[in-house]
Coordinates of C-alpha atoms in Angstrom, one line a residue:
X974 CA -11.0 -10.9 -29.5
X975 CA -12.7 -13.1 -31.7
X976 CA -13.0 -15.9 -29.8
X977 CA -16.6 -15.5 -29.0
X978 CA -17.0 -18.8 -27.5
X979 CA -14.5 -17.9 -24.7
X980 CA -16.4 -15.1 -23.6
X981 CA -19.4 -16.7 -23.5
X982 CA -17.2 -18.9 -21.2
X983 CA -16.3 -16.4 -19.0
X984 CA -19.4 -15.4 -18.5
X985 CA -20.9 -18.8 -17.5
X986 CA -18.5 -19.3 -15.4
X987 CA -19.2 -16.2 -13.6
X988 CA -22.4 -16.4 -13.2
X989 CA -22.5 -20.3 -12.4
X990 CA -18.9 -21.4 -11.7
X991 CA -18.8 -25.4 -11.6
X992 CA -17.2 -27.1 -8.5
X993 CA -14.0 -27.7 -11.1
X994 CA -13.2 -24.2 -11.0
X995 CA -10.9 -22.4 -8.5
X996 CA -12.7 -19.5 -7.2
X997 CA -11.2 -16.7 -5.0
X998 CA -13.4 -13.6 -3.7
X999 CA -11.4 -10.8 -2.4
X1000 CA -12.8 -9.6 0.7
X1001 CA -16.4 -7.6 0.5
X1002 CA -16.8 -8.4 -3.2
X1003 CA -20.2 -9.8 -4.3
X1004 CA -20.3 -13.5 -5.4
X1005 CA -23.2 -13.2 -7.4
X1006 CA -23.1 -13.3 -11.3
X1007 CA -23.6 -9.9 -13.8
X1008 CA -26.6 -8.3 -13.1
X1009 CA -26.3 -6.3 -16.4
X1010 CA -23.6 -7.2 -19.6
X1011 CA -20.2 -5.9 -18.1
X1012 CA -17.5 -3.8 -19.9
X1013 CA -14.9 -6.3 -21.4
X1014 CA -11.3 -4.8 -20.0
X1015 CA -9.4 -8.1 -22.1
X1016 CA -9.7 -10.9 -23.6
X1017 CA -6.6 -12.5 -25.0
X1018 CA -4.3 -15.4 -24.5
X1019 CA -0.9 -14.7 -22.3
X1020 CA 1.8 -17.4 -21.2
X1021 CA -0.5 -20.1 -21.9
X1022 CA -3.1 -18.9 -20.7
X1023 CA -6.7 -17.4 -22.1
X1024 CA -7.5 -14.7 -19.9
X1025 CA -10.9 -12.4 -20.0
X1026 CA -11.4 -9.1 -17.7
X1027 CA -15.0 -8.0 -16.2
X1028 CA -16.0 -4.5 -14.9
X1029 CA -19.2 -4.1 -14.2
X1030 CA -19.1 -1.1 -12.4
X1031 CA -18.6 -2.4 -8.8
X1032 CA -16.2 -5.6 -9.4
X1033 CA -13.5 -6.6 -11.5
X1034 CA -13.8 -10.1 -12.4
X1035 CA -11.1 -12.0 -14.2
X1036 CA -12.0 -15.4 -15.7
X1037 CA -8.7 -17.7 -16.9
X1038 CA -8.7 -20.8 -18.7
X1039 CA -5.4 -23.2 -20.2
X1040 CA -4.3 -22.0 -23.7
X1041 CA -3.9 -25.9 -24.6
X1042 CA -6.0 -28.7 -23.6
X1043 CA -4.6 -31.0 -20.4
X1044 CA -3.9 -27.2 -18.6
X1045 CA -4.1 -26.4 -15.1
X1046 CA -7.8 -25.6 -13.8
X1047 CA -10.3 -22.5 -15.1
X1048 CA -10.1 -20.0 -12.3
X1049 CA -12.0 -17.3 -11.8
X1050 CA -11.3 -14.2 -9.3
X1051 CA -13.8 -12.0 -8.2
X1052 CA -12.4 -8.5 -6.6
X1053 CA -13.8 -5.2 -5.7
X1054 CA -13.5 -1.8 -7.8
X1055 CA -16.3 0.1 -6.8
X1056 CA -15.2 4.1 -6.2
X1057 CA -12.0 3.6 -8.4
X1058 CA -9.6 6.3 -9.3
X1059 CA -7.2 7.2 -11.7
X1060 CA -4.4 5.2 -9.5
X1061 CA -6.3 2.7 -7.8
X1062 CA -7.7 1.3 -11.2
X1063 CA -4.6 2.5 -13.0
X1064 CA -3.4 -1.5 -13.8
X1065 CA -5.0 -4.6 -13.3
X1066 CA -3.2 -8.0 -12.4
X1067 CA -3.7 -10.5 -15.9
X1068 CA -1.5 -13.1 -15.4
X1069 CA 0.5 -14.1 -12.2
X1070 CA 2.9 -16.8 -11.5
X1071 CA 5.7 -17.6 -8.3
X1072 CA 8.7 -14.3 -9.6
X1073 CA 6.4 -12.7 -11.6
X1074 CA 3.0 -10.8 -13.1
X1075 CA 2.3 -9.2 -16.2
X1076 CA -0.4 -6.4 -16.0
X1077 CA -2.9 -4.6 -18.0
X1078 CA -2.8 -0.8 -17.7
X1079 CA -5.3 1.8 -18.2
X1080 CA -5.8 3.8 -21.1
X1081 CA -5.3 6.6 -19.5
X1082 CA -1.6 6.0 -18.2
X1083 CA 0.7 7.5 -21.0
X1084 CA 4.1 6.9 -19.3
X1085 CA 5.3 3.7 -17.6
X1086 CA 8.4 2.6 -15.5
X1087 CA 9.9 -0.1 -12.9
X1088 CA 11.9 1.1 -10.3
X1089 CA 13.4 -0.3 -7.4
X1090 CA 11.3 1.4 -3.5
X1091 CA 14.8 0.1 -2.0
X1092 CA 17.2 2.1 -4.9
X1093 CA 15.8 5.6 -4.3
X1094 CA 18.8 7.1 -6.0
X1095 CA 18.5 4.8 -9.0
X1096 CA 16.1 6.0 -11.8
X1097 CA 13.1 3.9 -12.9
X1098 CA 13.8 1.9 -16.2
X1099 CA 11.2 2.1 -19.2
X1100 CA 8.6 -0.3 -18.7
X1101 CA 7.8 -1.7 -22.7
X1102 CA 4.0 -2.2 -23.5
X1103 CA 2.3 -4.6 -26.2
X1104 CA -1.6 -3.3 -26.3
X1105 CA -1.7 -1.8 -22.8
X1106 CA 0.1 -5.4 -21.3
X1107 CA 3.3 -5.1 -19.4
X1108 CA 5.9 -7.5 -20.3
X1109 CA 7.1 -9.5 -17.0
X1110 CA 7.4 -7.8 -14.0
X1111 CA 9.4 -9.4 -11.1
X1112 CA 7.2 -9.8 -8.2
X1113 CA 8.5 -8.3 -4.7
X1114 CA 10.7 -11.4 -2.7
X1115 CA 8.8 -14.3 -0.4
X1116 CA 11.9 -13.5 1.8
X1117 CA 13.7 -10.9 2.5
X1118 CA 13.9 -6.9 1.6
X1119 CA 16.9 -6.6 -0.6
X1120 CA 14.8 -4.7 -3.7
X1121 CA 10.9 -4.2 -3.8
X1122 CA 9.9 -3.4 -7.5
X1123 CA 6.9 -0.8 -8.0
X1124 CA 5.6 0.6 -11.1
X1125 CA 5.7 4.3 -11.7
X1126 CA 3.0 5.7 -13.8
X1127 CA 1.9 9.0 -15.5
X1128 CA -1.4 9.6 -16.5
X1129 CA -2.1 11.4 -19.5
X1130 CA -3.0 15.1 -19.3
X1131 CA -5.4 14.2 -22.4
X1132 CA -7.3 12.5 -19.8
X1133 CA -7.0 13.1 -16.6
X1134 CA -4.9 15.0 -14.5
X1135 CA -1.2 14.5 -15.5
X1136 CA 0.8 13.2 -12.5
X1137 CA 3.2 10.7 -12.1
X1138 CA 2.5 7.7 -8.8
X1139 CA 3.8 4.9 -7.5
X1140 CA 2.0 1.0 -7.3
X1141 CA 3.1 -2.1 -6.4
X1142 CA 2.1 -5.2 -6.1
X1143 CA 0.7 -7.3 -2.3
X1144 CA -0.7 -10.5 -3.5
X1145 CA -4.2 -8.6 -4.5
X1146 CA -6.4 -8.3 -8.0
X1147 CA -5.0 -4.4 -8.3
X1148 CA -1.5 -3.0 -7.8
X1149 CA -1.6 -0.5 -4.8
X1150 CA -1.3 2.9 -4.9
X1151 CA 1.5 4.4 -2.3
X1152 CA 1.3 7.7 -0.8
X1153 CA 3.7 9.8 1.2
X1154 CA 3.1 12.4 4.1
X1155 CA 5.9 14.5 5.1
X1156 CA 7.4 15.9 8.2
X1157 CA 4.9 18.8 10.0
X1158 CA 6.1 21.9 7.9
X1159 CA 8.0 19.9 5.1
X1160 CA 4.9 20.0 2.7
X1161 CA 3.6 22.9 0.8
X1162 CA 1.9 24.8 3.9
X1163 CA 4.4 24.6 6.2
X1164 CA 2.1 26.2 8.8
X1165 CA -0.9 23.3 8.1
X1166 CA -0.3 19.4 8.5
X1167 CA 1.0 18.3 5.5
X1168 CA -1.6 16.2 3.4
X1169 CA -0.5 12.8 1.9
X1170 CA 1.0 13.4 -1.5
X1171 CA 2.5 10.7 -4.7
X1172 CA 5.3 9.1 -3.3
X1173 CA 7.6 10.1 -6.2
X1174 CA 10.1 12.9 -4.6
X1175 CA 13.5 12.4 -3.2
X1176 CA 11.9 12.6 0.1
X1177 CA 9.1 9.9 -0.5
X1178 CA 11.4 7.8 -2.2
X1179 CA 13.7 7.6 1.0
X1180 CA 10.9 7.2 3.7
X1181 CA 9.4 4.6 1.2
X1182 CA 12.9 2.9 0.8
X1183 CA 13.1 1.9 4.5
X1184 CA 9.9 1.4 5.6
X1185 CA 8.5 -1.0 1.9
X1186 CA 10.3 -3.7 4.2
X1187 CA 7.2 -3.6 6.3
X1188 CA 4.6 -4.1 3.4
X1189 CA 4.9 -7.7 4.0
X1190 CA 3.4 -7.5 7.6
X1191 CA 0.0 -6.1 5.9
X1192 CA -3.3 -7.7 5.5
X1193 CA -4.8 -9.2 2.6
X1194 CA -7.0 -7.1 0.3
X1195 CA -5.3 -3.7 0.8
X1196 CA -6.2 -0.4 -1.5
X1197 CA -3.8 1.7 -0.7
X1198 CA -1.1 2.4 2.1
X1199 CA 0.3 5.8 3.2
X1200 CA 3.5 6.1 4.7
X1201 CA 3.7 9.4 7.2
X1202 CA 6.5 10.5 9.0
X1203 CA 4.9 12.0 11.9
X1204 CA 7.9 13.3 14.0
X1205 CA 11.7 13.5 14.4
X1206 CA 13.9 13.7 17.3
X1207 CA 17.5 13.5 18.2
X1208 CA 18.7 10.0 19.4
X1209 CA 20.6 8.9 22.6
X1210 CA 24.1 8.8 21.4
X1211 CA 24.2 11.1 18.6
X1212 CA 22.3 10.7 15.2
X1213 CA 18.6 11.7 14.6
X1214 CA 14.9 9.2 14.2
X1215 CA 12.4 9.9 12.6
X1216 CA 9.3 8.5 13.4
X1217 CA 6.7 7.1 10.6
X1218 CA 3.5 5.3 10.4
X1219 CA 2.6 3.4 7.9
X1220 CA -1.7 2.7 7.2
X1221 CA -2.9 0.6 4.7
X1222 CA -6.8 1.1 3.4
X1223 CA -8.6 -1.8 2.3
X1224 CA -12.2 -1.6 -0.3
X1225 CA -13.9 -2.6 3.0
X1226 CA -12.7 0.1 4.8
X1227 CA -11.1 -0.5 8.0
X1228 CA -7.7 0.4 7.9
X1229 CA -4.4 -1.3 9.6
X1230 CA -1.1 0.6 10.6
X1231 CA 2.3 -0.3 11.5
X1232 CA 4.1 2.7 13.6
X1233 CA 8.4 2.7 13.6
X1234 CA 11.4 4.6 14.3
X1235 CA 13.5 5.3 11.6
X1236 CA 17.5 5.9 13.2
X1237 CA 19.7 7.8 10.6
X1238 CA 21.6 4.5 11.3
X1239 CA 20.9 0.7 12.0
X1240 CA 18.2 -0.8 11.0
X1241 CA 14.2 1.0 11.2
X1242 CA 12.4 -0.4 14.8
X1243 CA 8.7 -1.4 14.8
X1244 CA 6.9 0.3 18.0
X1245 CA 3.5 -0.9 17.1
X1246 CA 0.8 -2.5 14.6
X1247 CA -2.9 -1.9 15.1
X1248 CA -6.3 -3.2 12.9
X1249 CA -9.6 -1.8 12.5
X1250 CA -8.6 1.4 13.3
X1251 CA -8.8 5.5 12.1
X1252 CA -5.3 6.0 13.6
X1253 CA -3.0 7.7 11.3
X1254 CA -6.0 9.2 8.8
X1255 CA -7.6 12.2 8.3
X1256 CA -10.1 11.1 11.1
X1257 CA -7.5 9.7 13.5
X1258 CA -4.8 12.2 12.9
X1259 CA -3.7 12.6 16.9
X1260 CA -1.1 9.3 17.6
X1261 CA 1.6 8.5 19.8
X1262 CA 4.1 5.9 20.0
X1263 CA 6.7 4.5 22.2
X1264 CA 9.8 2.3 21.7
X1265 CA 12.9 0.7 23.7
X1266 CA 15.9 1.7 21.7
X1267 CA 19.8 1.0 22.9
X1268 CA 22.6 3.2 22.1
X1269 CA 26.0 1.8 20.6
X1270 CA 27.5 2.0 24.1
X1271 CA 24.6 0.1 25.2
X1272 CA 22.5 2.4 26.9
X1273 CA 18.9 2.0 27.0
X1274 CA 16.1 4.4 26.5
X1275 CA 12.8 4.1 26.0
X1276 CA 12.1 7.0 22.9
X1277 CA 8.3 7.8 22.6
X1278 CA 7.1 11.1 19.8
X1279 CA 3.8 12.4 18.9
X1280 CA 2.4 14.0 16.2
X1281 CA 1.9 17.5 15.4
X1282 CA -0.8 18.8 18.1
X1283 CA 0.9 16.6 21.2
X1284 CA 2.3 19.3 23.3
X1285 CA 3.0 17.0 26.5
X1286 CA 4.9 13.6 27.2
X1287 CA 4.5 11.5 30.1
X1288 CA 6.8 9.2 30.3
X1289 CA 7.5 6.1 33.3
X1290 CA 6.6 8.9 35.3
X1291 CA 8.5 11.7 34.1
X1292 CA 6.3 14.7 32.1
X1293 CA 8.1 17.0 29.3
X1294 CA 6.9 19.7 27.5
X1295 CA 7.1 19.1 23.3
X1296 CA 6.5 16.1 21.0
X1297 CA 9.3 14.2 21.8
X1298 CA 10.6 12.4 25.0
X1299 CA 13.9 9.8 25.6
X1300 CA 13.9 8.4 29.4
X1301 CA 16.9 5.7 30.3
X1302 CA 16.2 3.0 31.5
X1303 CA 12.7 2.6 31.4
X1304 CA 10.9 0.3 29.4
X1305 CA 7.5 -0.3 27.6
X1306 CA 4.1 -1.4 28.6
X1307 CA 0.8 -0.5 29.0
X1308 CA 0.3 3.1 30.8
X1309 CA 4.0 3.3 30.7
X1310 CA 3.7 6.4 27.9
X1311 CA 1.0 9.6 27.8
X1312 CA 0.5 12.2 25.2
X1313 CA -1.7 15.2 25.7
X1314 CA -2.6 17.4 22.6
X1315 CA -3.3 21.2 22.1
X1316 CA -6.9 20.6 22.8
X1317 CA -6.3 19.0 26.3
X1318 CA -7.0 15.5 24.5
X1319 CA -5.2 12.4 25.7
X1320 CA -3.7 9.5 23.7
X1321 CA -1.7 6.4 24.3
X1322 CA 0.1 4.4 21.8
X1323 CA -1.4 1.2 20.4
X1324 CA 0.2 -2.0 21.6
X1325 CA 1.8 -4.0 19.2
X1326 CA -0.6 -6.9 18.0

């Protein structure tokens, strides 16, 4: 840009923000101004708007001021971007309003699209660029689950590595990158636990297409979330579940999971939601989960499943050899539901919280 007196602006601002400005700090960012000239990302003016992007190596910073005089308030947001990758720092939130956001993407992303994480059948539609800036992009729904919009990207093999991955957007300064692990021996090494992967074949696309209805339920200030489907069993009454759990990464670190039960039919059951926890990562990958689950003829069962190295159930009581247990008429609670792994270890499930 030419308008040099904006970025001096911007930069003002970020380094001495007056009370008049609305300022928002994502969680674990730094609050204090550039401690060396940052890279400019942007500077331009979008839906009334004059909008300037920071980097300067371990924040983003986007300062935003009214195109016209008697505007809305400068704001300026302040978000963390230190360790970045090719996804995580693959598009960067410019402008946002209630429906909808338009976003900067990387240089490095050759290929862009919008597609539907409830339509997994449907095929993204081209996403048209003006100077790396996305035209409007519909933001997911305050209420309800009926679509859930996501960008899918490619990078450029010119680049980086050429690969195609999914983001979309919770609220936060970035897009977030979604993953997808599959069923033990459904990945590329059937005899190994399957490693998280893009979430961009048929297979992610399902898992993703029931379980982006729990995105909502997440924290603020999210990096990325993984969605791994951890076990499968047959159901009381006919039909098969597949078990999945859900872990969202933050920049701080901790992580949060949601753990449910996909039926082949009706609607997906949430068995439990934990914060601050490894659970469900490469340094928590032992978990077990339980959940009270009624039949069409009205049966109840409490289901509970384990991942990969559980070898033993105990459940109300009752101890079964494998992964996977269904006892009638019992119900959930604390100690109700034991897994023991390979290695002799035991788990219990988190409680939902």
């Amino acid at each position: 840009t030419d308008d040099r007196s904006l970025l001096s602006r911007a930069l003002r601002v970020w380094d001495h923000p007056a009370d008049s400005v609305r300022r928002t700090v994502e969680s674990g960012a730094s609050t204090e101004g550039p401690a060396h000239p940052p890279q400019l990302l942007y500077a331009g003016a979008l839906d009334a708007r004059k909008v300037v992007l920071f980097h300067d190596g371990e924040r983003t910073v986007r300062y935003s001021e009214p195109a016209q005089a008697g505007g809305s308030a400068a704001t300026l947001d302040i978000a963390r971007s230190d360790n970045s990758d090719v996804t995580d720092a693959s598009a960067l939130t410019l402008v946002r309003d209630a429906d909808s956001a338009r976003y900067l993407l990387a240089p490095w992303i050759s290929e862009s699209g919008l597609r539907d994480l409830r339509a997994p059948d449907r095929l993204p539609r081209p996403l048209p660029l003006t100077d790396g800036v996305t035209e409007e992009v519909a933001l997911p729904p305050a209420k309800g689950c009926g679509s859930w919009p996501a960008l899918q990207l490619r990078s450029s093999g010119k680049i980086v590595e050429n690969h195609r991955f999914l983001v979309t957007d919770l609220g936060g300064f970035s897009p977030v990158h979604l993953t997808y692990q599959p069923l033990p021996g459904e990945g590329k090494s059937p005899g190994r636990a399957a490693r998280p992967v893009e979430a961009t074949s048929s297979a992610a696309l399902v898992a993703w297409s029931a379980t982006a209805c729990g995105l909502p339920r997440l924290d603020p200030g999210v990096r990325s979330v993984n969605t791994w489907d951890f076990a499968s069993q047959p159901l009381p009454g006919g039909g098969r579940g597949t078990w999945n759990c859900m872990r969202a990464d933050t920049w701080k670190g901790p992580g949060q999971i949601l753990i449910g039960l996909r039926p082949s039919t009706g609607q997906p059951l949430l068995a439990a939601t934990a914060r601050n926890t490894a659970a469900c990562s490469r340094f928590g990958q032992h978990v077990v989960a339980d959940v009270e689950y009624r039949t069409s003829d009205g049966d109840r069962y409490l289901l509970a499943a384990g991942s990969r190295a559980v070898t033993e159930l105990t459940v109300d009581g009752k101890t079964s050899k494998g992964p996977t247990a269904a006892v009638r008429n019992a119900t959930a609670g604390p100690g109700r539901v034991k897994a023991r792994t390979r290695t002799g270890q035991v788990i219990e499930p988190p409680r939902a919280g």
